[in-house]
Amino acid sequence: MSAELRQSPLDAIHRALGAKMVPFAGWTMPVEYGGLVAEHLAVRTAVGIFDVSHMGEILIQGRDALRFVQYVTCNDAARLVDGQAQYSGLLNERGGFVDDILVHRLAEDSYFLCVNAANTAKDAEWLRGHAAGFEVDIRDVSHEYAQLAVQGPRAVALVQSLTVEDITGLGYYRFRRDVVIAGITALVARTGYTGEDGVEIYCAPTDAERLWKALTEAGNPVPCGLGARNTLRLEARMALYGHEIDDTTTPLEADLGWICKLSKGDFLGRDALLRQQAAGLTRKLVGFEVEDRVPVRDGYPLVADGQEVGRVTSGSPSPFLRKNIGLAYLPIDKTAVGTQVFAIVRGREVPCRIVPTPFYKRPG
């Protein structure tokens, strides 16, 4: 393993728990502890705990902070109030994703961005490269934070049991600063990447072990790795950078047009999106079920009428739904629900059917 890989502040805990550690986005992180399926099902039915300290954090502050965030993101940050978060995108001039991000409004002149681990340095450089004319200070503050995700139907109650702050009353995509959990001060956001209720907790790296142990002792959450995180987000049809989205894919193609507020005024990528909208999409991200017991994996080709029409961006058995599912970009004329395509698996055509998504939506 490369010595250049970064370690989470929870690395010793992961190893003590017997986690299988893998290189990921420049870090060595746990992919699973005792079994991906058990971890996945724990989040769907009870509560799981993830170390997501590899995610990046960028702070944008200054008199023009809102105007700048409006310019570099495609969603409408002007709709946010203090303590509210928003899923958004940093787009390039072609309308492709530099990254997908969470924007947290700390104050009108202060925004806290959570970005993908592999993109943190690129995002910070991108932001600084477009800051001319704005009175803003942009700081990569990733080294100041560890991040735990507590997810599942019992997640909020678990965190609530360790604080006097009202976490159960925290709305979806709302967050609270300076929450004291088991004696540790943290930012708590009712967000997540699993399709379940839960929170994401940002704390000082030096507090991460104490927080993990306090949560574990209070509610016995199942430690979950990157493997379960991936299958959970796939069931919920949440995009993964480098798979469903990258600098060549636009939000309109990725069925994320709802995060593009084209009427808010000028922003990076807006003109390209308007042109694409006017011309009409030629491809679109869709979900499919495999009509076979054979799993269809990332990168497998999809064919129709004897011609390759796309490749699987994410494919896996679904532990909760107990079927094989996947996502892929296909030509528009192949995206209607019910359309059949075939995945090529070890030289064999495996039938797949386009289905509505998300594959899984939590009750209520």
Short mmCIF file of C-alpha atoms in Angstrom, two decimals:
data_model
loop_
_atom_site.label_atom_id
_atom_site.label_comp_id
_atom_site.label_asym_id
_atom_site.label_seq_id
_atom_site.Cartn_x
_atom_site.Cartn_y
_atom_site.Cartn_z
CA MET A 1 0.00 0.00 0.00
CA SER A 2 1.33 3.43 -0.91
CA ALA A 3 2.82 5.44 1.94
CA GLU A 4 1.23 8.51 0.38
CA LEU A 5 -2.28 7.40 1.26
CA ARG A 6 -3.89 9.45 4.00
CA GLN A 7 -5.32 7.85 7.10
CA SER A 8 -8.58 8.69 8.79
CA PRO A 9 -8.38 9.70 12.46
CA LEU A 10 -10.44 6.53 13.00
CA ASP A 11 -7.92 4.28 11.28
CA ALA A 12 -6.93 2.46 14.49
CA ILE A 13 -10.57 1.72 15.31
CA HIS A 14 -11.21 0.30 11.86
CA ARG A 15 -8.22 -2.01 12.13
CA ALA A 16 -9.18 -3.09 15.64
CA LEU A 17 -12.62 -4.00 14.30
CA GLY A 18 -11.01 -6.11 11.60
CA ALA A 19 -12.10 -3.92 8.71
CA LYS A 20 -10.86 -4.67 5.24
CA MET A 21 -8.96 -1.52 4.31
CA VAL A 22 -8.61 -0.35 0.72
CA PRO A 23 -7.14 2.67 -1.09
CA PHE A 24 -9.89 5.14 -1.97
CA ALA A 25 -9.57 8.69 -3.28
CA GLY A 26 -6.11 9.10 -1.82
CA TRP A 27 -7.06 7.59 1.55
CA THR A 28 -6.99 4.16 3.08
CA MET A 29 -10.56 3.51 4.20
CA PRO A 30 -12.68 0.54 5.36
CA VAL A 31 -14.63 -1.16 2.56
CA GLU A 32 -16.35 -3.61 4.92
CA TYR A 33 -16.06 -5.04 8.43
CA GLY A 34 -17.90 -8.34 8.61
CA GLY A 35 -19.99 -8.41 5.47
CA LEU A 36 -21.43 -5.86 3.08
CA VAL A 37 -24.95 -7.33 3.06
CA ALA A 38 -25.30 -7.29 6.85
CA GLU A 39 -24.02 -3.71 6.98
CA HIS A 40 -26.41 -2.65 4.21
CA LEU A 41 -29.43 -4.25 5.88
CA ALA A 42 -28.54 -2.74 9.25
CA VAL A 43 -28.89 0.73 7.72
CA ARG A 44 -32.21 -0.14 6.05
CA THR A 45 -33.71 -1.65 9.21
CA ALA A 46 -31.87 -0.23 12.26
CA VAL A 47 -28.76 1.96 12.34
CA GLY A 48 -25.26 1.97 10.87
CA ILE A 49 -22.24 4.20 11.41
CA PHE A 50 -19.83 5.25 8.66
CA ASP A 51 -16.48 6.98 8.80
CA VAL A 52 -16.57 9.49 5.94
CA SER A 53 -13.68 11.61 7.11
CA HIS A 54 -12.18 11.44 3.64
CA MET A 55 -14.81 13.88 2.36
CA GLY A 56 -13.53 17.42 1.79
CA GLU A 57 -14.70 20.67 3.36
CA ILE A 58 -14.27 24.11 1.82
CA LEU A 59 -15.23 27.39 3.49
CA ILE A 60 -16.30 30.42 1.43
CA GLN A 61 -16.55 33.66 3.36
CA GLY A 62 -16.69 37.35 2.60
CA ARG A 63 -18.93 40.20 1.54
CA ASP A 64 -19.63 38.59 -1.85
CA ALA A 65 -19.97 35.02 -0.58
CA LEU A 66 -23.59 34.57 -1.65
CA ARG A 67 -23.05 36.20 -5.04
CA PHE A 68 -20.01 33.97 -5.59
CA VAL A 69 -21.77 30.76 -4.52
CA GLN A 70 -24.63 31.68 -6.85
CA TYR A 71 -22.15 32.05 -9.71
CA VAL A 72 -20.21 28.81 -9.17
CA THR A 73 -23.12 26.50 -8.28
CA CYS A 74 -26.17 25.58 -10.33
CA ASN A 75 -28.77 25.42 -7.55
CA ASP A 76 -30.23 28.58 -6.01
CA ALA A 77 -28.28 29.33 -2.85
CA ALA A 78 -30.34 32.50 -2.35
CA ARG A 79 -33.17 30.24 -1.19
CA LEU A 80 -31.12 29.03 1.76
CA VAL A 81 -31.48 30.39 5.26
CA ASP A 82 -28.92 30.06 8.02
CA GLY A 83 -28.76 26.43 9.11
CA GLN A 84 -30.01 25.01 5.81
CA ALA A 85 -28.13 22.79 3.36
CA GLN A 86 -28.59 22.22 -0.36
CA TYR A 87 -27.46 19.60 -2.88
CA SER A 88 -25.85 21.36 -5.83
CA GLY A 89 -23.21 21.15 -8.52
CA LEU A 90 -20.04 22.92 -9.49
CA LEU A 91 -20.24 23.00 -13.28
CA ASN A 92 -17.70 23.78 -15.95
CA GLU A 93 -18.45 26.06 -18.89
CA ARG A 94 -19.69 23.06 -20.90
CA GLY A 95 -22.26 22.27 -18.21
CA GLY A 96 -20.35 19.20 -17.01
CA PHE A 97 -19.77 18.42 -13.36
CA VAL A 98 -16.59 19.63 -11.71
CA ASP A 99 -18.17 18.02 -8.65
CA ASP A 100 -21.48 17.47 -6.88
CA ILE A 101 -21.54 19.10 -3.47
CA LEU A 102 -23.52 20.03 -0.38
CA VAL A 103 -23.76 23.75 0.33
CA HIS A 104 -24.41 24.66 3.98
CA ARG A 105 -25.31 28.26 4.74
CA LEU A 106 -23.63 29.32 7.98
CA ALA A 107 -24.52 32.99 7.39
CA GLU A 108 -25.16 35.22 4.38
CA ASP A 109 -21.43 35.84 4.16
CA SER A 110 -20.31 32.30 5.05
CA TYR A 111 -20.88 28.96 3.25
CA PHE A 112 -19.53 25.53 4.15
CA LEU A 113 -19.15 23.11 1.23
CA CYS A 114 -18.85 19.35 1.59
CA VAL A 115 -17.16 17.95 -1.53
CA ASN A 116 -15.98 14.59 -2.83
CA ALA A 117 -12.67 13.41 -1.40
CA ALA A 118 -10.98 12.87 -4.75
CA ASN A 119 -12.05 16.31 -5.95
CA THR A 120 -11.20 18.45 -2.92
CA ALA A 121 -8.00 20.01 -4.23
CA LYS A 122 -9.46 20.36 -7.73
CA ASP A 123 -12.60 22.04 -6.36
CA ALA A 124 -10.64 24.51 -4.24
CA GLU A 125 -8.47 25.41 -7.21
CA TRP A 126 -11.54 25.73 -9.43
CA LEU A 127 -13.23 28.05 -6.96
CA ARG A 128 -10.15 30.23 -6.57
CA GLY A 129 -9.77 30.35 -10.34
CA HIS A 130 -13.22 31.90 -10.70
CA ALA A 131 -13.07 34.29 -7.74
CA ALA A 132 -11.81 37.34 -9.63
CA GLY A 133 -14.21 40.21 -9.09
CA PHE A 134 -15.64 38.71 -5.90
CA GLU A 135 -14.64 39.74 -2.39
CA VAL A 136 -14.38 36.25 -0.95
CA ASP A 137 -11.95 34.13 1.03
CA ILE A 138 -11.80 30.46 -0.02
CA ARG A 139 -10.19 27.97 2.34
CA ASP A 140 -9.81 24.21 2.15
CA VAL A 141 -10.52 23.34 5.79
CA SER A 142 -10.68 19.57 5.33
CA HIS A 143 -7.88 19.00 7.82
CA GLU A 144 -10.03 20.60 10.52
CA TYR A 145 -12.80 17.98 10.29
CA ALA A 146 -13.56 14.33 10.73
CA GLN A 147 -16.99 13.23 9.59
CA LEU A 148 -19.23 10.42 10.81
CA ALA A 149 -22.50 9.44 9.15
CA VAL A 150 -25.11 7.78 11.36
CA GLN A 151 -27.82 6.41 9.11
CA GLY A 152 -30.95 4.30 9.45
CA PRO A 153 -34.39 4.38 11.10
CA ARG A 154 -32.81 4.46 14.59
CA ALA A 155 -30.07 6.96 13.71
CA VAL A 156 -31.64 10.19 14.91
CA ALA A 157 -32.81 8.62 18.19
CA LEU A 158 -29.29 7.34 18.80
CA VAL A 159 -27.70 10.75 18.38
CA GLN A 160 -30.50 12.35 20.37
CA SER A 161 -29.70 10.08 23.29
CA LEU A 162 -26.29 11.73 23.62
CA THR A 163 -27.26 15.41 23.47
CA VAL A 164 -29.66 17.85 25.06
CA GLU A 165 -30.08 19.65 21.72
CA ASP A 166 -33.27 18.82 19.81
CA ILE A 167 -32.01 16.61 16.98
CA THR A 168 -35.33 14.88 16.35
CA GLY A 169 -36.83 18.27 15.46
CA LEU A 170 -34.09 19.08 12.98
CA GLY A 171 -35.64 19.22 9.51
CA TYR A 172 -34.36 17.37 6.45
CA TYR A 173 -31.37 19.20 4.97
CA ARG A 174 -31.13 21.39 8.06
CA PHE A 175 -28.10 21.53 10.32
CA ARG A 176 -27.08 22.90 13.67
CA ARG A 177 -23.66 24.12 14.81
CA ASP A 178 -22.04 23.72 18.20
CA VAL A 179 -24.10 20.71 19.17
CA VAL A 180 -22.56 18.95 22.15
CA ILE A 181 -22.75 15.17 21.72
CA ALA A 182 -21.31 13.13 24.58
CA GLY A 183 -19.20 16.14 25.52
CA ILE A 184 -17.95 16.72 21.97
CA THR A 185 -18.85 19.85 20.03
CA ALA A 186 -19.94 19.16 16.45
CA LEU A 187 -21.94 20.36 13.48
CA VAL A 188 -24.89 18.01 12.94
CA ALA A 189 -26.67 17.92 9.57
CA ARG A 190 -29.77 15.88 8.78
CA THR A 191 -28.32 14.72 5.49
CA GLY A 192 -26.90 11.48 4.18
CA TYR A 193 -26.04 9.30 1.22
CA THR A 194 -27.96 6.12 1.92
CA GLY A 195 -31.63 6.88 1.21
CA GLU A 196 -32.40 6.56 4.92
CA ASP A 197 -33.03 9.05 7.67
CA GLY A 198 -29.96 10.02 9.61
CA VAL A 199 -27.34 12.63 10.25
CA GLU A 200 -23.83 13.55 9.23
CA ILE A 201 -21.64 14.80 12.08
CA TYR A 202 -18.60 17.04 11.57
CA CYS A 203 -16.16 17.23 14.48
CA ALA A 204 -12.50 17.91 15.17
CA PRO A 205 -10.28 14.99 14.08
CA THR A 206 -8.99 14.72 17.65
CA ASP A 207 -12.56 14.09 18.86
CA ALA A 208 -13.46 11.45 16.24
CA GLU A 209 -12.48 8.36 18.25
CA ARG A 210 -14.34 9.53 21.37
CA LEU A 211 -17.42 10.31 19.30
CA TRP A 212 -17.35 6.94 17.51
CA LYS A 213 -17.01 5.10 20.82
CA ALA A 214 -19.77 7.12 22.49
CA LEU A 215 -22.18 6.41 19.63
CA THR A 216 -21.22 2.75 19.57
CA GLU A 217 -21.68 2.31 23.31
CA ALA A 218 -24.98 4.19 23.34
CA GLY A 219 -26.76 2.40 20.53
CA ASN A 220 -24.63 -0.38 19.07
CA PRO A 221 -24.76 0.89 15.47
CA VAL A 222 -23.30 -1.50 12.91
CA PRO A 223 -19.96 -0.23 11.53
CA CYS A 224 -20.40 0.14 7.77
CA GLY A 225 -17.80 0.51 5.05
CA LEU A 226 -17.57 1.96 1.58
CA GLY A 227 -19.10 -1.19 0.07
CA ALA A 228 -22.41 -0.78 1.87
CA ARG A 229 -22.33 2.97 1.26
CA ASN A 230 -22.17 2.24 -2.47
CA THR A 231 -25.01 -0.29 -2.60
CA LEU A 232 -27.22 1.89 -0.37
CA ARG A 233 -26.77 4.96 -2.55
CA LEU A 234 -27.33 2.89 -5.70
CA GLU A 235 -30.68 1.60 -4.41
CA ALA A 236 -31.60 5.23 -3.68
CA ARG A 237 -30.29 6.27 -7.12
CA MET A 238 -27.83 8.78 -5.78
CA ALA A 239 -25.13 9.75 -8.25
CA LEU A 240 -21.50 8.88 -7.60
CA TYR A 241 -18.85 11.14 -9.06
CA GLY A 242 -16.68 9.26 -11.54
CA HIS A 243 -19.55 6.87 -12.28
CA GLU A 244 -22.85 8.63 -13.00
CA ILE A 245 -21.39 12.13 -13.23
CA ASP A 246 -18.11 13.72 -14.26
CA ASP A 247 -16.89 16.68 -16.26
CA THR A 248 -18.44 15.23 -19.45
CA THR A 249 -21.95 14.70 -18.08
CA THR A 250 -24.49 17.44 -17.42
CA PRO A 251 -27.17 17.57 -14.72
CA LEU A 252 -29.85 17.41 -17.42
CA GLU A 253 -28.43 14.14 -18.75
CA ALA A 254 -28.04 12.78 -15.21
CA ASP A 255 -31.72 13.50 -14.44
CA LEU A 256 -30.57 16.12 -11.96
CA GLY A 257 -32.23 19.03 -13.70
CA TRP A 258 -33.97 19.81 -10.41
CA ILE A 259 -30.72 21.20 -9.03
CA CYS A 260 -30.32 23.57 -12.01
CA LYS A 261 -32.14 26.83 -11.42
CA LEU A 262 -31.78 28.29 -14.89
CA SER A 263 -33.94 31.30 -14.04
CA LYS A 264 -31.79 32.49 -11.11
CA GLY A 265 -29.42 34.42 -13.35
CA ASP A 266 -25.97 33.80 -14.71
CA PHE A 267 -23.86 30.92 -13.39
CA LEU A 268 -21.05 28.79 -14.73
CA GLY A 269 -22.44 26.25 -17.19
CA ARG A 270 -25.84 27.93 -17.55
CA ASP A 271 -25.43 28.86 -21.21
CA ALA A 272 -24.41 25.31 -22.09
CA LEU A 273 -27.40 23.90 -20.22
CA LEU A 274 -29.75 26.29 -22.01
CA ARG A 275 -28.32 25.21 -25.37
CA GLN A 276 -28.66 21.55 -24.44
CA GLN A 277 -32.20 22.08 -23.22
CA ALA A 278 -33.14 23.85 -26.46
CA ALA A 279 -31.55 21.20 -28.66
CA GLY A 280 -32.94 18.29 -26.66
CA LEU A 281 -31.06 15.53 -24.89
CA THR A 282 -29.45 12.80 -26.93
CA ARG A 283 -28.79 10.52 -23.94
CA LYS A 284 -30.03 10.14 -20.40
CA LEU A 285 -29.19 8.25 -17.21
CA VAL A 286 -31.65 5.47 -16.51
CA GLY A 287 -32.07 2.62 -14.07
CA PHE A 288 -32.45 -1.01 -15.08
CA GLU A 289 -33.17 -4.35 -13.50
CA VAL A 290 -31.39 -7.46 -14.64
CA GLU A 291 -33.79 -10.20 -15.71
CA ASP A 292 -31.31 -12.86 -14.73
CA ARG A 293 -29.48 -14.03 -11.61
CA VAL A 294 -26.18 -12.81 -13.06
CA PRO A 295 -25.03 -9.46 -11.56
CA VAL A 296 -24.18 -6.74 -14.04
CA ARG A 297 -21.17 -4.73 -12.93
CA ASP A 298 -19.75 -1.26 -13.56
CA GLY A 299 -18.38 -0.82 -17.06
CA TYR A 300 -20.19 -3.71 -18.72
CA PRO A 301 -21.43 -2.85 -22.23
CA LEU A 302 -25.14 -2.63 -22.98
CA VAL A 303 -26.41 -3.54 -26.43
CA ALA A 304 -29.67 -3.23 -28.34
CA ASP A 305 -30.40 -4.47 -31.85
CA GLY A 306 -26.88 -5.88 -31.97
CA GLN A 307 -25.23 -2.50 -31.38
CA GLU A 308 -23.50 -1.19 -28.24
CA VAL A 309 -25.69 1.63 -26.89
CA GLY A 310 -24.05 2.35 -23.55
CA ARG A 311 -22.10 1.08 -20.54
CA VAL A 312 -23.10 0.42 -16.97
CA THR A 313 -22.09 3.31 -14.70
CA SER A 314 -22.99 1.39 -11.50
CA GLY A 315 -24.23 -2.17 -11.22
CA SER A 316 -24.66 -4.50 -8.26
CA PRO A 317 -26.91 -6.97 -6.53
CA SER A 318 -29.35 -5.05 -4.33
CA PRO A 319 -29.13 -6.51 -0.80
CA PHE A 320 -32.48 -5.10 0.30
CA LEU A 321 -34.50 -5.59 -2.91
CA ARG A 322 -32.83 -8.93 -3.64
CA LYS A 323 -32.46 -8.31 -7.35
CA ASN A 324 -29.70 -7.14 -9.64
CA ILE A 325 -29.87 -3.46 -10.54
CA GLY A 326 -27.84 -0.84 -12.35
CA LEU A 327 -27.59 2.61 -13.88
CA ALA A 328 -26.44 3.56 -17.38
CA TYR A 329 -26.53 6.31 -19.94
CA LEU A 330 -28.54 5.30 -22.98
CA PRO A 331 -29.69 7.03 -26.18
CA ILE A 332 -33.00 8.79 -25.64
CA ASP A 333 -34.91 6.29 -27.78
CA LYS A 334 -33.82 3.50 -25.39
CA THR A 335 -34.77 5.21 -22.12
CA ALA A 336 -38.52 4.56 -21.88
CA VAL A 337 -39.60 2.42 -18.92
CA GLY A 338 -40.02 -1.15 -20.12
CA THR A 339 -37.39 -0.96 -22.87
CA GLN A 340 -35.20 -4.05 -23.04
CA VAL A 341 -31.46 -3.94 -23.54
CA PHE A 342 -28.82 -6.59 -22.99
CA ALA A 343 -25.67 -6.50 -20.87
CA ILE A 344 -22.68 -8.39 -22.17
CA VAL A 345 -21.44 -10.58 -19.31
CA ARG A 346 -18.52 -12.87 -20.15
CA GLY A 347 -19.61 -12.91 -23.78
CA ARG A 348 -23.26 -13.69 -23.02
CA GLU A 349 -26.22 -11.36 -23.57
CA VAL A 350 -28.05 -10.88 -20.25
CA PRO A 351 -31.51 -9.26 -20.54
CA CYS A 352 -32.13 -6.02 -18.65
CA ARG A 353 -35.29 -3.90 -18.44
CA ILE A 354 -35.47 -0.11 -17.96
CA VAL A 355 -37.39 0.63 -14.74
CA PRO A 356 -38.47 3.71 -12.79
CA THR A 357 -36.07 5.00 -10.16
CA PRO A 358 -35.19 5.30 -7.35
CA PHE A 359 -35.10 1.56 -6.93
CA TYR A 360 -35.73 2.05 -3.22
CA LYS A 361 -37.52 4.85 -1.39
CA ARG A 362 -37.80 4.75 2.37
CA PRO A 363 -41.30 4.58 3.82
CA GLY A 364 -42.89 7.83 4.85
#
